[in-house]
Amino acid sequence: LTRDVCSYGYFVLAPNLWDTNKHTLTRPLHLEDGPATVVLRQESKGTLKASFDRTLSAAERAEAKGLITRMLRLNEDETHSKGFHSADPRWKKSGRARLFRSPTLFEDVVKTVTSCNVAWPSTVNMNKQMVRHLGQGGCFPTEARMARARVGTLRGRCRVGYRDQRIIDLAKMFHRGEIDEAWLEHTGTPDDEVFAFLKSLPGIGPYAAGNIMMLLGRYSRLAIDTETVRHGKAALGFKGTDRQIIKKLEKHYEPFGEYKFKSYWFELWTFYETKQGPSETWD
């Protein structure tokens, strides 16, 4: 649990709360009958436990299980992890293979938009304020609630800046059923088609599209931004213009094929940990 939760930056974004001492993840989930807060812990024998602050109906238990499964990628076939470790053996001993994500694609998309063209502390604050002002019972705002939000609320209270109308437009598309999540996640849908569709969405450029593809379980593309370029310089020793470094990065990760994002990300994450300490200690 510790390894797989503390594997991607969204684990520190509201409404997620990682307890650095108890190694538990707490967050409210929006269920059929309303919000319910879950605490995820792993016992000594490895069993994953989910405790809730209220009694759930049978339907809600099934719903919650699906959301938790998505967050921890428990439905990602084990052969995928084995394939990744075969392609990049550096991560086999630690078992790193899964990347943490949100309970819903909508939350992942909005959080990706809040991570573009901004320093990380601002991303943290945007999500904190959206939960505070638009979330029910401490949950991340639903697509229906976000679709009804005022531009002024998002810009003034949630501090999302130019992203305000884009986030509302995305919420409306999700709420109206204009984004076919099954098609996006289906293994038969080509990566190129998914990437092209994502880039057509409000506020989604090449970096955001690449990042959302990873969150969809598609790892064949890099999400290139200033951090990627910095990593090429600081960790890999690449020199030249940003464009030249990007070309070198693409060549560097090409051998990892369908797993290239994972190889890049765990390399980057390890570099972060050498500077900031193990990610399980990050609050």
PDB file of C-alpha atoms in Angstrom:
ATOM      1  CA  LEU A   1       0.000   0.000   0.000  1.00  0.00           C
ATOM      2  CA  THR A   2       2.754   2.427   0.942  1.00  0.00           C
ATOM      3  CA  ARG A   3       4.687   1.774  -2.246  1.00  0.00           C
ATOM      4  CA  ASP A   4       1.695   2.054  -4.564  1.00  0.00           C
ATOM      5  CA  VAL A   5      -0.035   5.026  -2.931  1.00  0.00           C
ATOM      6  CA  CYS A   6       3.148   7.083  -2.615  1.00  0.00           C
ATOM      7  CA  SER A   7       4.044   6.615  -6.272  1.00  0.00           C
ATOM      8  CA  TYR A   8       2.511   9.676  -7.910  1.00  0.00           C
ATOM      9  CA  GLY A   9       1.969  13.259  -6.777  1.00  0.00           C
ATOM     10  CA  TYR A  10      -1.816  13.083  -6.703  1.00  0.00           C
ATOM     11  CA  PHE A  11      -1.610  11.191  -3.401  1.00  0.00           C
ATOM     12  CA  VAL A  12      -0.914  14.515  -1.646  1.00  0.00           C
ATOM     13  CA  LEU A  13      -3.734  16.396  -3.392  1.00  0.00           C
ATOM     14  CA  ALA A  14      -7.055  16.965  -1.607  1.00  0.00           C
ATOM     15  CA  PRO A  15      -9.120  15.159  -0.620  1.00  0.00           C
ATOM     16  CA  ASN A  16      -6.416  12.494  -0.215  1.00  0.00           C
ATOM     17  CA  LEU A  17      -4.743  12.430   3.190  1.00  0.00           C
ATOM     18  CA  TRP A  18      -1.692  10.208   3.635  1.00  0.00           C
ATOM     19  CA  ASP A  19      -0.708   9.584   7.261  1.00  0.00           C
ATOM     20  CA  THR A  20       3.092   9.459   7.275  1.00  0.00           C
ATOM     21  CA  ASN A  21       3.167   7.722  10.666  1.00  0.00           C
ATOM     22  CA  LYS A  22       0.351   5.178  10.373  1.00  0.00           C
ATOM     23  CA  HIS A  23       0.837   4.638   6.627  1.00  0.00           C
ATOM     24  CA  THR A  24      -2.887   4.907   5.950  1.00  0.00           C
ATOM     25  CA  LEU A  25      -4.753   6.727   3.210  1.00  0.00           C
ATOM     26  CA  THR A  26      -7.929   8.568   4.186  1.00  0.00           C
ATOM     27  CA  ARG A  27     -10.351  10.266   1.826  1.00  0.00           C
ATOM     28  CA  PRO A  28     -14.086  10.830   1.351  1.00  0.00           C
ATOM     29  CA  LEU A  29     -15.740   9.015  -1.529  1.00  0.00           C
ATOM     30  CA  HIS A  30     -18.925  10.206  -3.215  1.00  0.00           C
ATOM     31  CA  LEU A  31     -21.260   7.181  -3.094  1.00  0.00           C
ATOM     32  CA  GLU A  32     -24.876   6.492  -4.032  1.00  0.00           C
ATOM     33  CA  ASP A  33     -26.319   7.663  -0.712  1.00  0.00           C
ATOM     34  CA  GLY A  34     -23.815  10.459  -0.117  1.00  0.00           C
ATOM     35  CA  PRO A  35     -20.221  10.953   1.048  1.00  0.00           C
ATOM     36  CA  ALA A  36     -18.442   8.292   3.086  1.00  0.00           C
ATOM     37  CA  THR A  37     -14.878   8.568   4.358  1.00  0.00           C
ATOM     38  CA  VAL A  38     -12.660   5.532   3.909  1.00  0.00           C
ATOM     39  CA  VAL A  39      -9.422   4.689   5.675  1.00  0.00           C
ATOM     40  CA  LEU A  40      -7.204   2.273   3.747  1.00  0.00           C
ATOM     41  CA  ARG A  41      -4.609   0.276   5.663  1.00  0.00           C
ATOM     42  CA  GLN A  42      -2.558  -2.805   5.047  1.00  0.00           C
ATOM     43  CA  GLU A  43      -2.188  -5.335   7.836  1.00  0.00           C
ATOM     44  CA  SER A  44       0.958  -7.291   8.621  1.00  0.00           C
ATOM     45  CA  LYS A  45      -0.125 -10.284   6.535  1.00  0.00           C
ATOM     46  CA  GLY A  46      -0.609  -8.054   3.534  1.00  0.00           C
ATOM     47  CA  THR A  47      -4.395  -7.877   3.618  1.00  0.00           C
ATOM     48  CA  LEU A  48      -5.806  -4.552   2.443  1.00  0.00           C
ATOM     49  CA  LYS A  49      -8.520  -3.196   4.750  1.00  0.00           C
ATOM     50  CA  ALA A  50     -11.051  -0.454   4.022  1.00  0.00           C
ATOM     51  CA  SER A  51     -12.894   1.056   7.001  1.00  0.00           C
ATOM     52  CA  PHE A  52     -15.722   3.556   6.556  1.00  0.00           C
ATOM     53  CA  ASP A  53     -17.217   6.187   8.845  1.00  0.00           C
ATOM     54  CA  ARG A  54     -20.754   4.945   8.214  1.00  0.00           C
ATOM     55  CA  THR A  55     -22.550   1.760   7.261  1.00  0.00           C
ATOM     56  CA  LEU A  56     -22.687   1.162   3.509  1.00  0.00           C
ATOM     57  CA  SER A  57     -25.443  -0.566   1.584  1.00  0.00           C
ATOM     58  CA  ALA A  58     -24.528  -3.551  -0.571  1.00  0.00           C
ATOM     59  CA  ALA A  59     -24.646  -1.332  -3.651  1.00  0.00           C
ATOM     60  CA  GLU A  60     -22.387   1.240  -2.018  1.00  0.00           C
ATOM     61  CA  ARG A  61     -19.894  -1.422  -0.951  1.00  0.00           C
ATOM     62  CA  ALA A  62     -19.618  -2.555  -4.553  1.00  0.00           C
ATOM     63  CA  GLU A  63     -19.319   1.065  -5.700  1.00  0.00           C
ATOM     64  CA  ALA A  64     -16.606   1.828  -3.130  1.00  0.00           C
ATOM     65  CA  LYS A  65     -14.683  -1.299  -4.069  1.00  0.00           C
ATOM     66  CA  GLY A  66     -14.655  -0.167  -7.693  1.00  0.00           C
ATOM     67  CA  LEU A  67     -13.366   3.292  -6.784  1.00  0.00           C
ATOM     68  CA  ILE A  68     -10.623   1.910  -4.522  1.00  0.00           C
ATOM     69  CA  THR A  69      -9.678  -0.630  -7.178  1.00  0.00           C
ATOM     70  CA  ARG A  70      -9.233   2.197  -9.672  1.00  0.00           C
ATOM     71  CA  MET A  71      -7.149   4.310  -7.280  1.00  0.00           C
ATOM     72  CA  LEU A  72      -4.694   1.493  -6.576  1.00  0.00           C
ATOM     73  CA  ARG A  73      -4.955  -0.091 -10.060  1.00  0.00           C
ATOM     74  CA  LEU A  74      -5.812  -3.427  -8.502  1.00  0.00           C
ATOM     75  CA  ASN A  75      -7.448  -4.380 -11.800  1.00  0.00           C
ATOM     76  CA  GLU A  76      -4.219  -3.905 -13.738  1.00  0.00           C
ATOM     77  CA  ASP A  77      -3.269  -7.401 -14.862  1.00  0.00           C
ATOM     78  CA  GLU A  78      -0.241  -8.839 -13.079  1.00  0.00           C
ATOM     79  CA  THR A  79       1.229  -9.830 -16.443  1.00  0.00           C
ATOM     80  CA  HIS A  80       1.522  -6.109 -17.163  1.00  0.00           C
ATOM     81  CA  SER A  81       3.761  -5.600 -14.124  1.00  0.00           C
ATOM     82  CA  LYS A  82       5.843  -8.619 -15.113  1.00  0.00           C
ATOM     83  CA  GLY A  83       6.158  -7.241 -18.628  1.00  0.00           C
ATOM     84  CA  PHE A  84       7.303  -3.898 -17.260  1.00  0.00           C
ATOM     85  CA  HIS A  85       9.894  -5.510 -14.995  1.00  0.00           C
ATOM     86  CA  SER A  86      11.136  -7.563 -17.930  1.00  0.00           C
ATOM     87  CA  ALA A  87      11.500  -4.421 -20.049  1.00  0.00           C
ATOM     88  CA  ASP A  88      13.056  -2.416 -17.200  1.00  0.00           C
ATOM     89  CA  PRO A  89      14.492  -4.713 -14.468  1.00  0.00           C
ATOM     90  CA  ARG A  90      15.577  -1.739 -12.319  1.00  0.00           C
ATOM     91  CA  TRP A  91      12.213  -1.775 -10.541  1.00  0.00           C
ATOM     92  CA  LYS A  92      11.688  -5.507 -10.092  1.00  0.00           C
ATOM     93  CA  LYS A  93      13.229  -5.779  -6.615  1.00  0.00           C
ATOM     94  CA  SER A  94      11.148  -2.906  -5.203  1.00  0.00           C
ATOM     95  CA  GLY A  95       8.048  -4.112  -7.023  1.00  0.00           C
ATOM     96  CA  ARG A  96       7.329  -0.645  -8.347  1.00  0.00           C
ATOM     97  CA  ALA A  97       4.905  -0.922 -11.215  1.00  0.00           C
ATOM     98  CA  ARG A  98       1.596   0.727 -10.270  1.00  0.00           C
ATOM     99  CA  LEU A  99       1.025   4.479 -10.312  1.00  0.00           C
ATOM    100  CA  PHE A 100      -1.548   5.975  -7.943  1.00  0.00           C
ATOM    101  CA  ARG A 101      -4.527   7.758  -9.471  1.00  0.00           C
ATOM    102  CA  SER A 102      -7.940   9.152  -8.519  1.00  0.00           C
ATOM    103  CA  PRO A 103     -11.176   7.211  -8.001  1.00  0.00           C
ATOM    104  CA  THR A 104     -12.621   8.723 -11.196  1.00  0.00           C
ATOM    105  CA  LEU A 105     -11.305   9.808 -14.561  1.00  0.00           C
ATOM    106  CA  PHE A 106     -13.015  13.174 -14.109  1.00  0.00           C
ATOM    107  CA  GLU A 107     -10.969  13.907 -10.979  1.00  0.00           C
ATOM    108  CA  ASP A 108      -7.792  12.809 -12.761  1.00  0.00           C
ATOM    109  CA  VAL A 109      -8.498  15.109 -15.714  1.00  0.00           C
ATOM    110  CA  VAL A 110      -9.218  18.146 -13.531  1.00  0.00           C
ATOM    111  CA  LYS A 111      -6.132  17.531 -11.421  1.00  0.00           C
ATOM    112  CA  THR A 112      -4.059  17.279 -14.579  1.00  0.00           C
ATOM    113  CA  VAL A 113      -5.402  20.645 -15.753  1.00  0.00           C
ATOM    114  CA  THR A 114      -4.459  22.176 -12.387  1.00  0.00           C
ATOM    115  CA  SER A 115      -0.887  20.885 -12.791  1.00  0.00           C
ATOM    116  CA  CYS A 116      -0.219  22.662 -16.096  1.00  0.00           C
ATOM    117  CA  ASN A 117       1.881  25.843 -16.321  1.00  0.00           C
ATOM    118  CA  VAL A 118       2.143  26.280 -12.571  1.00  0.00           C
ATOM    119  CA  ALA A 119       4.372  25.464  -9.603  1.00  0.00           C
ATOM    120  CA  TRP A 120       3.320  22.431  -7.567  1.00  0.00           C
ATOM    121  CA  PRO A 121       2.282  24.370  -4.404  1.00  0.00           C
ATOM    122  CA  SER A 122      -0.335  26.181  -6.490  1.00  0.00           C
ATOM    123  CA  THR A 123      -1.652  22.844  -7.771  1.00  0.00           C
ATOM    124  CA  VAL A 124      -1.976  21.685  -4.164  1.00  0.00           C
ATOM    125  CA  ASN A 125      -3.866  24.853  -3.223  1.00  0.00           C
ATOM    126  CA  MET A 126      -6.229  24.753  -6.224  1.00  0.00           C
ATOM    127  CA  ASN A 127      -7.381  21.250  -5.343  1.00  0.00           C
ATOM    128  CA  LYS A 128      -7.685  22.106  -1.671  1.00  0.00           C
ATOM    129  CA  GLN A 129      -9.914  25.081  -2.475  1.00  0.00           C
ATOM    130  CA  MET A 130     -12.065  23.184  -4.991  1.00  0.00           C
ATOM    131  CA  VAL A 131     -12.770  20.539  -2.358  1.00  0.00           C
ATOM    132  CA  ARG A 132     -13.468  23.253   0.206  1.00  0.00           C
ATOM    133  CA  HIS A 133     -15.827  25.361  -1.885  1.00  0.00           C
ATOM    134  CA  LEU A 134     -17.394  22.870  -4.314  1.00  0.00           C
ATOM    135  CA  GLY A 135     -17.066  19.441  -2.724  1.00  0.00           C
ATOM    136  CA  GLN A 136     -19.824  17.765  -0.715  1.00  0.00           C
ATOM    137  CA  GLY A 137     -18.800  16.300   2.631  1.00  0.00           C
ATOM    138  CA  GLY A 138     -15.139  16.816   1.866  1.00  0.00           C
ATOM    139  CA  CYS A 139     -15.296  14.924  -1.437  1.00  0.00           C
ATOM    140  CA  PHE A 140     -13.755  16.081  -4.683  1.00  0.00           C
ATOM    141  CA  PRO A 141     -16.462  17.974  -6.609  1.00  0.00           C
ATOM    142  CA  THR A 142     -18.623  15.806  -8.837  1.00  0.00           C
ATOM    143  CA  GLU A 143     -18.854  16.588 -12.527  1.00  0.00           C
ATOM    144  CA  ALA A 144     -22.479  17.697 -11.984  1.00  0.00           C
ATOM    145  CA  ARG A 145     -21.510  20.152  -9.226  1.00  0.00           C
ATOM    146  CA  MET A 146     -18.519  21.458 -11.168  1.00  0.00           C
ATOM    147  CA  ALA A 147     -20.665  21.943 -14.267  1.00  0.00           C
ATOM    148  CA  ARG A 148     -22.931  24.289 -12.252  1.00  0.00           C
ATOM    149  CA  ALA A 149     -20.047  26.255 -10.752  1.00  0.00           C
ATOM    150  CA  ARG A 150     -19.631  29.943 -11.481  1.00  0.00           C
ATOM    151  CA  VAL A 151     -16.504  31.093 -13.248  1.00  0.00           C
ATOM    152  CA  GLY A 152     -15.978  33.630 -10.483  1.00  0.00           C
ATOM    153  CA  THR A 153     -16.023  30.912  -7.822  1.00  0.00           C
ATOM    154  CA  LEU A 154     -13.363  28.873  -9.564  1.00  0.00           C
ATOM    155  CA  ARG A 155     -11.164  31.861 -10.284  1.00  0.00           C
ATOM    156  CA  GLY A 156     -11.748  33.883  -7.117  1.00  0.00           C
ATOM    157  CA  ARG A 157     -12.169  31.257  -4.406  1.00  0.00           C
ATOM    158  CA  CYS A 158     -10.464  28.212  -5.888  1.00  0.00           C
ATOM    159  CA  ARG A 159      -7.575  30.170  -7.420  1.00  0.00           C
ATOM    160  CA  VAL A 160      -7.542  28.207 -10.682  1.00  0.00           C
ATOM    161  CA  GLY A 161      -6.759  31.265 -12.828  1.00  0.00           C
ATOM    162  CA  TYR A 162      -7.262  30.933 -16.575  1.00  0.00           C
ATOM    163  CA  ARG A 163      -8.397  27.315 -16.100  1.00  0.00           C
ATOM    164  CA  ASP A 164     -11.827  28.372 -14.759  1.00  0.00           C
ATOM    165  CA  GLN A 165     -13.991  28.095 -17.882  1.00  0.00           C
ATOM    166  CA  ARG A 166     -11.999  25.128 -19.180  1.00  0.00           C
ATOM    167  CA  ILE A 167     -12.723  23.133 -16.018  1.00  0.00           C
ATOM    168  CA  ILE A 168     -16.435  23.990 -16.212  1.00  0.00           C
ATOM    169  CA  ASP A 169     -16.546  22.985 -19.896  1.00  0.00           C
ATOM    170  CA  LEU A 170     -14.851  19.667 -19.119  1.00  0.00           C
ATOM    171  CA  ALA A 171     -17.319  19.018 -16.297  1.00  0.00           C
ATOM    172  CA  LYS A 172     -20.240  19.665 -18.638  1.00  0.00           C
ATOM    173  CA  MET A 173     -18.832  17.230 -21.199  1.00  0.00           C
ATOM    174  CA  PHE A 174     -18.443  14.521 -18.565  1.00  0.00           C
ATOM    175  CA  HIS A 175     -21.893  15.226 -17.129  1.00  0.00           C
ATOM    176  CA  ARG A 176     -23.560  15.084 -20.556  1.00  0.00           C
ATOM    177  CA  GLY A 177     -21.866  11.791 -21.366  1.00  0.00           C
ATOM    178  CA  GLU A 178     -19.802  13.258 -24.198  1.00  0.00           C
ATOM    179  CA  ILE A 179     -16.623  11.554 -22.989  1.00  0.00           C
ATOM    180  CA  ASP A 180     -16.769   7.809 -23.593  1.00  0.00           C
ATOM    181  CA  GLU A 181     -14.641   6.426 -20.773  1.00  0.00           C
ATOM    182  CA  ALA A 182     -15.153   2.825 -21.898  1.00  0.00           C
ATOM    183  CA  TRP A 183     -13.765   3.689 -25.342  1.00  0.00           C
ATOM    184  CA  LEU A 184     -10.817   5.544 -23.836  1.00  0.00           C
ATOM    185  CA  GLU A 185      -9.914   2.582 -21.626  1.00  0.00           C
ATOM    186  CA  HIS A 186     -10.633  -0.238 -24.075  1.00  0.00           C
ATOM    187  CA  THR A 187      -7.460  -2.075 -25.054  1.00  0.00           C
ATOM    188  CA  GLY A 188      -8.639  -2.174 -28.657  1.00  0.00           C
ATOM    189  CA  THR A 189      -8.655   1.622 -28.981  1.00  0.00           C
ATOM    190  CA  PRO A 190      -5.327   2.768 -30.519  1.00  0.00           C
ATOM    191  CA  ASP A 191      -3.163   5.095 -28.429  1.00  0.00           C
ATOM    192  CA  ASP A 192      -2.966   7.583 -31.295  1.00  0.00           C
ATOM    193  CA  GLU A 193      -6.748   7.936 -31.377  1.00  0.00           C
ATOM    194  CA  VAL A 194      -6.951   8.411 -27.616  1.00  0.00           C
ATOM    195  CA  PHE A 195      -4.170  10.992 -27.679  1.00  0.00           C
ATOM    196  CA  ALA A 196      -5.846  12.921 -30.518  1.00  0.00           C
ATOM    197  CA  PHE A 197      -9.211  12.905 -28.734  1.00  0.00           C
ATOM    198  CA  LEU A 198      -7.737  14.081 -25.447  1.00  0.00           C
ATOM    199  CA  LYS A 199      -5.971  16.988 -27.176  1.00  0.00           C
ATOM    200  CA  SER A 200      -9.344  18.103 -28.560  1.00  0.00           C
ATOM    201  CA  LEU A 201     -10.719  18.644 -25.042  1.00  0.00           C
ATOM    202  CA  PRO A 202     -10.819  22.100 -23.391  1.00  0.00           C
ATOM    203  CA  GLY A 203      -7.537  22.960 -21.686  1.00  0.00           C
ATOM    204  CA  ILE A 204      -5.782  19.729 -22.744  1.00  0.00           C
ATOM    205  CA  GLY A 205      -2.504  20.130 -24.613  1.00  0.00           C
ATOM    206  CA  PRO A 206       0.170  17.517 -25.470  1.00  0.00           C
ATOM    207  CA  TYR A 207       1.574  17.341 -21.912  1.00  0.00           C
ATOM    208  CA  ALA A 208      -1.849  16.988 -20.294  1.00  0.00           C
ATOM    209  CA  ALA A 209      -2.954  14.433 -22.901  1.00  0.00           C
ATOM    210  CA  GLY A 210       0.165  12.341 -22.267  1.00  0.00           C
ATOM    211  CA  ASN A 211      -0.404  12.489 -18.528  1.00  0.00           C
ATOM    212  CA  ILE A 212      -4.064  11.519 -18.815  1.00  0.00           C
ATOM    213  CA  MET A 213      -3.088   8.590 -21.040  1.00  0.00           C
ATOM    214  CA  MET A 214      -0.903   7.315 -18.204  1.00  0.00           C
ATOM    215  CA  LEU A 215      -3.835   7.726 -15.810  1.00  0.00           C
ATOM    216  CA  LEU A 216      -5.915   5.670 -18.256  1.00  0.00           C
ATOM    217  CA  GLY A 217      -3.330   2.879 -18.131  1.00  0.00           C
ATOM    218  CA  ARG A 218      -1.612   3.774 -21.399  1.00  0.00           C
ATOM    219  CA  TYR A 219       2.146   4.196 -20.918  1.00  0.00           C
ATOM    220  CA  SER A 220       3.506   4.413 -24.462  1.00  0.00           C
ATOM    221  CA  ARG A 221       3.914   8.215 -24.454  1.00  0.00           C
ATOM    222  CA  LEU A 222       5.824  10.643 -22.273  1.00  0.00           C
ATOM    223  CA  ALA A 223       4.156  13.693 -20.754  1.00  0.00           C
ATOM    224  CA  ILE A 224       6.850  16.232 -21.539  1.00  0.00           C
ATOM    225  CA  ASP A 225       7.037  19.489 -19.602  1.00  0.00           C
ATOM    226  CA  THR A 226       9.694  21.619 -17.935  1.00  0.00           C
ATOM    227  CA  GLU A 227      10.240  18.921 -15.293  1.00  0.00           C
ATOM    228  CA  THR A 228      11.043  16.406 -18.008  1.00  0.00           C
ATOM    229  CA  VAL A 229      13.634  18.729 -19.494  1.00  0.00           C
ATOM    230  CA  ARG A 230      15.059  19.454 -16.047  1.00  0.00           C
ATOM    231  CA  HIS A 231      15.322  15.711 -15.407  1.00  0.00           C
ATOM    232  CA  GLY A 232      17.187  15.263 -18.669  1.00  0.00           C
ATOM    233  CA  LYS A 233      19.701  17.879 -17.592  1.00  0.00           C
ATOM    234  CA  ALA A 234      20.051  17.125 -13.870  1.00  0.00           C
ATOM    235  CA  ALA A 235      19.698  13.340 -13.712  1.00  0.00           C
ATOM    236  CA  LEU A 236      20.741  12.154 -17.156  1.00  0.00           C
ATOM    237  CA  GLY A 237      23.365  14.788 -17.949  1.00  0.00           C
ATOM    238  CA  PHE A 238      21.894  15.760 -21.312  1.00  0.00           C
ATOM    239  CA  LYS A 239      23.115  19.043 -22.770  1.00  0.00           C
ATOM    240  CA  GLY A 240      21.810  21.369 -25.446  1.00  0.00           C
ATOM    241  CA  THR A 241      18.660  23.359 -26.099  1.00  0.00           C
ATOM    242  CA  ASP A 242      15.348  22.238 -24.646  1.00  0.00           C
ATOM    243  CA  ARG A 243      14.343  20.853 -28.032  1.00  0.00           C
ATOM    244  CA  GLN A 244      17.593  18.887 -28.311  1.00  0.00           C
ATOM    245  CA  ILE A 245      17.180  17.522 -24.794  1.00  0.00           C
ATOM    246  CA  ILE A 246      13.603  16.425 -25.541  1.00  0.00           C
ATOM    247  CA  LYS A 247      14.838  14.486 -28.586  1.00  0.00           C
ATOM    248  CA  LYS A 248      17.510  12.819 -26.455  1.00  0.00           C
ATOM    249  CA  LEU A 249      14.894  11.944 -23.820  1.00  0.00           C
ATOM    250  CA  GLU A 250      12.592  10.399 -26.402  1.00  0.00           C
ATOM    251  CA  LYS A 251      15.477   8.301 -27.716  1.00  0.00           C
ATOM    252  CA  HIS A 252      16.522   7.345 -24.169  1.00  0.00           C
ATOM    253  CA  TYR A 253      13.067   5.959 -23.282  1.00  0.00           C
ATOM    254  CA  GLU A 254      12.167   4.481 -26.676  1.00  0.00           C
ATOM    255  CA  PRO A 255      13.574   0.993 -25.816  1.00  0.00           C
ATOM    256  CA  PHE A 256      10.967   0.648 -23.063  1.00  0.00           C
ATOM    257  CA  GLY A 257       8.171   0.678 -25.659  1.00  0.00           C
ATOM    258  CA  GLU A 258       4.688   0.426 -24.170  1.00  0.00           C
ATOM    259  CA  TYR A 259       6.141   0.979 -20.679  1.00  0.00           C
ATOM    260  CA  LYS A 260       8.182   4.109 -21.405  1.00  0.00           C
ATOM    261  CA  PHE A 261       6.141   6.421 -19.162  1.00  0.00           C
ATOM    262  CA  LYS A 262       6.644   4.088 -16.211  1.00  0.00           C
ATOM    263  CA  SER A 263      10.401   3.905 -16.783  1.00  0.00           C
ATOM    264  CA  TYR A 264      10.557   7.675 -17.023  1.00  0.00           C
ATOM    265  CA  TRP A 265       8.341   8.267 -14.029  1.00  0.00           C
ATOM    266  CA  PHE A 266      10.051   5.912 -11.582  1.00  0.00           C
ATOM    267  CA  GLU A 267      13.396   7.322 -12.667  1.00  0.00           C
ATOM    268  CA  LEU A 268      12.104  10.845 -12.004  1.00  0.00           C
ATOM    269  CA  TRP A 269      10.426   9.792  -8.726  1.00  0.00           C
ATOM    270  CA  THR A 270      13.651   8.214  -7.473  1.00  0.00           C
ATOM    271  CA  PHE A 271      15.485  11.441  -8.256  1.00  0.00           C
ATOM    272  CA  TYR A 272      12.883  13.367  -6.217  1.00  0.00           C
ATOM    273  CA  GLU A 273      13.389  10.972  -3.310  1.00  0.00           C
ATOM    274  CA  THR A 274      17.133  11.517  -3.298  1.00  0.00           C
ATOM    275  CA  LYS A 275      16.371  15.197  -2.695  1.00  0.00           C
ATOM    276  CA  GLN A 276      13.273  15.026  -0.466  1.00  0.00           C
ATOM    277  CA  GLY A 277      13.510  11.627   1.232  1.00  0.00           C
ATOM    278  CA  PRO A 278      11.197   8.607   0.717  1.00  0.00           C
ATOM    279  CA  SER A 279       7.834   9.648  -0.698  1.00  0.00           C
ATOM    280  CA  GLU A 280       6.011   7.900   2.174  1.00  0.00           C
ATOM    281  CA  THR A 281       7.351  10.667   4.437  1.00  0.00           C
ATOM    282  CA  TRP A 282       5.962  13.499   2.300  1.00  0.00           C
ATOM    283  CA  ASP A 283       3.054  15.377   3.848  1.00  0.00           C
TER     284      ASP A 283
END
